[in-house]
C-alpha cells in the first residue's frame, strides 16, 4: 500500500518560555492508503495535535510532514487551504454541521468549495447521502437528526470532495453503541473498499475492532510496542 | 455560498429583525435629514432658481438675494447697451409687514417685477393670472400661506406697510425659507409698498440674448458698471443658499443628523453582524478546515451584509417616501429625488459592508484547529 502521509521527527510546541507546552516530541508515523489507523492515548497525549498537523490545520514546530509525497513544512500559509481541500475530508466529534442548512446543503457546501456546478453538486450530495443511508433525510436540518444521523451527514460531507485521506476526531464519542457501530462500519468499508487512508483519534475501545493498526501516544510521543502492551495491561 | 449566506441570515430571525431595524432606522434618518437639507437648499433659493433670470446686477455688499440695497434704476440702460443682453428690468425683493384682518402683522417679502417681460415673476399660478397684477394694488401670494396671511378668498384686501393690497391669485409651492412668505406684485406697486423712490430699484435682472455666454456678458456688465456686483443665476442661488443653509447653521444641523444616522446605522449593523459572526465562528472555522480560503468567508459575510442592506433599503425607502408625502403640506419640504433615493441604496450597501469589516477580521483570525475542540 502507498504511504500517503509521512511524518518524521515532528515536534510541536505551544507558547514560549516557562509556559511552553511540548505537545509533540519527535513523532514518526506513516499512514498508508486503504488502512484504518486508530490513534489512542490519554487526554493531552498529543493525538489531536498530530491529527491537526497531518491535516495541515496546524504547523509543526520542527520535523517533516509529507502529504502524497509533497513536503508541507515551509509551504506558504496561503497554500494550505488548497492542500486540505484536495487531500482531506474531516469528521469531527461535535459533527460541525451548519445548522441553517439541510443535510443535502451541508454536503453541497463541500462541493461548492470544489467549485462543482450547483446542479451537479446537488445530485452528488444526494448520492452521498444515499450512500450513508440518509436519502430520505436530505431535506432535514441537523436539529431534526439524531447524533448518528448527524455523524453520517458529516461522513457524506467529508467524502464529498472525494479526498484520498479522511481524518476523524472522536467520531463515535457522542454516539450510542448502535450508531457508533453504524458509523464505524461505514468508515471502515470506505477505507478498505475505496482505498482511502482513515486516521481516527479515539478513546473509544469499540473502534479497535475496526482498526488495521493502533498507535498509542503518551506525553507527546508514540509508545513503543512494549510500552503499548504495558499500557494495555494497566 | 449564497445558500449559506442567505440561510445563516434567516436562521436567526430575531437577530435579522434587529439588524433590519437598525438599517431601516438609519436609512430613514439619513433620507429625512438629507431630504430636509435638500428642501432647505430648494426653498432658500427658489425665488432665484425659479425666476428665469440669467444675470443679477446689484449694489455692492449683497449678502444674499433677500438682503439687497437700493441702486439707481437708470443703470439698466447701460446694461442694455452691453452685447448679449436681451432684456434688463428692475426687480425688487424686500421684507415688509402684512396686516391681517385681525389687525395683527406678519412679515412678508415683497417681490416686484416687470410685468411686460415677466422676468422674476411667479411660475406656478393655480388661481388668478399674472395679468391681474396690472390692476391697482394687486398681489399674488402662495396658497400655502393663505391661513398665515388671513386670506380666505381671492379679491380679499389687506395692507402692506400700510398701503392697500388685494389678493389677485395664488401660486403653488413657492415656499419661503424664512418665516416671511413671498408676495408678488408689479415693480411699480412694490416701489409704493416699500416707499422706494421711482428712480430706485434693488436689482436689475437680465435676460441674455439667444446664444450669449453668461460669464462673458457678466464680465462686460461688470466692466461697464464697476460700482456694481454681477452674478449669474447659479451664483446668486448658491450665494443665497450658502447664507441661509450654512451660515445660519440650519443646513449643518440637518447634515449632521444625516451623518448621525449613518453612524448609528453602522454601529447597530456592525454590532449585529459581529454578533452573528461570533455565533458562527465555529462554522467559519469548519469551512477553513475543509479548505475554504479566507476570501470565501469574506464573501459569505459581505453577501449577508449586502442582503441585509437590500432588505432594509426596500422598507426604509417606503417609510421615507411616506414621510416625504406627509411633509408635503408643511413649511419644511423634504425632497427625495430619484437619484438620491437610488444613491441611498449604495450608501446602505456601503454602510453594511463597512460595518462587516470588523467581523471579517474576526473570521480571518480564526484558528481552524478550533474545530477539534468540543
PDB file of N, CA, C and O in Angstrom, chain B residues 5 22 48-49 72 100 109 112 115 122 128 186 247 276 320 338 343 347 360 371:
ATOM      1  N   UNK B   5     -24.990  32.088   3.049  1.00  0.00           N
ATOM      2  CA  UNK B   5     -25.194  33.478   3.470  1.00  0.00           C
ATOM      3  C   UNK B   5     -26.669  33.745   3.744  1.00  0.00           C
ATOM      4  O   UNK B   5     -27.035  34.278   4.792  1.00  0.00           O
ATOM      5  N   UNK B  22     -32.144  48.320  12.654  1.00  0.00           N
ATOM      6  CA  UNK B  22     -31.033  49.275  12.679  1.00  0.00           C
ATOM      7  C   UNK B  22     -30.822  49.921  11.317  1.00  0.00           C
ATOM      8  O   UNK B  22     -30.671  51.135  11.206  1.00  0.00           O
ATOM      9  N   UNK B  48     -34.802  82.580  -6.695  1.00  0.00           N
ATOM     10  CA  UNK B  48     -33.765  82.776  -7.713  1.00  0.00           C
ATOM     11  C   UNK B  48     -33.877  81.693  -8.784  1.00  0.00           C
ATOM     12  O   UNK B  48     -33.947  81.981  -9.978  1.00  0.00           O
ATOM     13  N   UNK B  49     -33.912  80.427  -8.326  1.00  0.00           N
ATOM     14  CA  UNK B  49     -33.857  79.321  -9.296  1.00  0.00           C
ATOM     15  C   UNK B  49     -35.098  79.274 -10.190  1.00  0.00           C
ATOM     16  O   UNK B  49     -35.031  78.778 -11.313  1.00  0.00           O
ATOM     17  N   UNK B  72     -29.629 102.990  -8.451  1.00  0.00           N
ATOM     18  CA  UNK B  72     -30.378 103.723  -9.475  1.00  0.00           C
ATOM     19  C   UNK B  72     -30.896 102.788 -10.574  1.00  0.00           C
ATOM     20  O   UNK B  72     -30.148 101.936 -11.063  1.00  0.00           O
ATOM     21  N   UNK B 100     -52.961  91.621   8.926  1.00  0.00           N
ATOM     22  CA  UNK B 100     -54.040  90.645   8.830  1.00  0.00           C
ATOM     23  C   UNK B 100     -55.379  91.316   9.138  1.00  0.00           C
ATOM     24  O   UNK B 100     -55.406  92.382   9.768  1.00  0.00           O
ATOM     25  N   UNK B 109     -42.227  89.017   2.210  1.00  0.00           N
ATOM     26  CA  UNK B 109     -41.196  89.541   1.300  1.00  0.00           C
ATOM     27  C   UNK B 109     -41.893  89.969   0.008  1.00  0.00           C
ATOM     28  O   UNK B 109     -42.473  89.121  -0.689  1.00  0.00           O
ATOM     29  N   UNK B 112     -41.248  92.588  -6.459  1.00  0.00           N
ATOM     30  CA  UNK B 112     -41.764  93.453  -7.520  1.00  0.00           C
ATOM     31  C   UNK B 112     -41.021  93.178  -8.807  1.00  0.00           C
ATOM     32  O   UNK B 112     -39.786  93.238  -8.843  1.00  0.00           O
ATOM     33  N   UNK B 115     -43.885  93.500 -15.362  1.00  0.00           N
ATOM     34  CA  UNK B 115     -44.960  92.654 -15.868  1.00  0.00           C
ATOM     35  C   UNK B 115     -44.826  92.380 -17.370  1.00  0.00           C
ATOM     36  O   UNK B 115     -45.270  91.332 -17.839  1.00  0.00           O
ATOM     37  N   UNK B 122     -43.943  85.065 -10.835  1.00  0.00           N
ATOM     38  CA  UNK B 122     -44.333  83.741 -10.319  1.00  0.00           C
ATOM     39  C   UNK B 122     -44.463  82.734 -11.468  1.00  0.00           C
ATOM     40  O   UNK B 122     -44.885  83.094 -12.561  1.00  0.00           O
ATOM     41  N   UNK B 128     -56.068  82.809 -10.492  1.00  0.00           N
ATOM     42  CA  UNK B 128     -55.778  84.159 -10.958  1.00  0.00           C
ATOM     43  C   UNK B 128     -54.747  84.124 -12.069  1.00  0.00           C
ATOM     44  O   UNK B 128     -54.395  83.050 -12.570  1.00  0.00           O
ATOM     45  N   UNK B 186     -46.480  94.014  -9.114  1.00  0.00           N
ATOM     46  CA  UNK B 186     -45.732  94.701 -10.176  1.00  0.00           C
ATOM     47  C   UNK B 186     -44.620  95.523  -9.532  1.00  0.00           C
ATOM     48  O   UNK B 186     -44.689  95.883  -8.342  1.00  0.00           O
ATOM     49  N   UNK B 247     -24.590  79.457   6.753  1.00  0.00           N
ATOM     50  CA  UNK B 247     -24.216  80.478   7.740  1.00  0.00           C
ATOM     51  C   UNK B 247     -25.138  80.457   8.945  1.00  0.00           C
ATOM     52  O   UNK B 247     -24.719  80.736  10.064  1.00  0.00           O
ATOM     53  N   UNK B 276     -23.390  38.004  14.981  1.00  0.00           N
ATOM     54  CA  UNK B 276     -23.727  36.851  14.131  1.00  0.00           C
ATOM     55  C   UNK B 276     -22.457  36.111  13.723  1.00  0.00           C
ATOM     56  O   UNK B 276     -22.425  34.881  13.707  1.00  0.00           O
ATOM     57  N   UNK B 320     -39.546  56.278   4.111  1.00  0.00           N
ATOM     58  CA  UNK B 320     -39.058  57.626   3.802  1.00  0.00           C
ATOM     59  C   UNK B 320     -40.014  58.336   2.839  1.00  0.00           C
ATOM     60  O   UNK B 320     -40.299  59.524   3.008  1.00  0.00           O
ATOM     61  N   UNK B 338     -35.182  60.970  -7.259  1.00  0.00           N
ATOM     62  CA  UNK B 338     -34.831  59.578  -7.616  1.00  0.00           C
ATOM     63  C   UNK B 338     -33.331  59.293  -7.491  1.00  0.00           C
ATOM     64  O   UNK B 338     -32.959  58.239  -6.954  1.00  0.00           O
ATOM     65  N   UNK B 343     -29.145  56.529  -4.707  1.00  0.00           N
ATOM     66  CA  UNK B 343     -27.853  56.648  -4.029  1.00  0.00           C
ATOM     67  C   UNK B 343     -27.910  56.115  -2.609  1.00  0.00           C
ATOM     68  O   UNK B 343     -26.918  55.610  -2.070  1.00  0.00           O
ATOM     69  N   UNK B 347     -25.423  53.741  -0.408  1.00  0.00           N
ATOM     70  CA  UNK B 347     -24.970  54.106   0.931  1.00  0.00           C
ATOM     71  C   UNK B 347     -25.290  52.979   1.927  1.00  0.00           C
ATOM     72  O   UNK B 347     -24.482  52.644   2.795  1.00  0.00           O
ATOM     73  N   UNK B 360     -15.209  40.549   9.459  1.00  0.00           N
ATOM     74  CA  UNK B 360     -14.323  39.864   8.506  1.00  0.00           C
ATOM     75  C   UNK B 360     -12.964  39.619   9.160  1.00  0.00           C
ATOM     76  O   UNK B 360     -12.397  38.534   9.062  1.00  0.00           O
ATOM     77  N   UNK B 371     -11.763  23.578  15.374  1.00  0.00           N
ATOM     78  CA  UNK B 371     -12.808  22.621  15.028  1.00  0.00           C
ATOM     79  C   UNK B 371     -12.647  21.309  15.793  1.00  0.00           C
ATOM     80  O   UNK B 371     -13.584  20.535  15.901  1.00  0.00           O
TER      81      UNK B 371
END
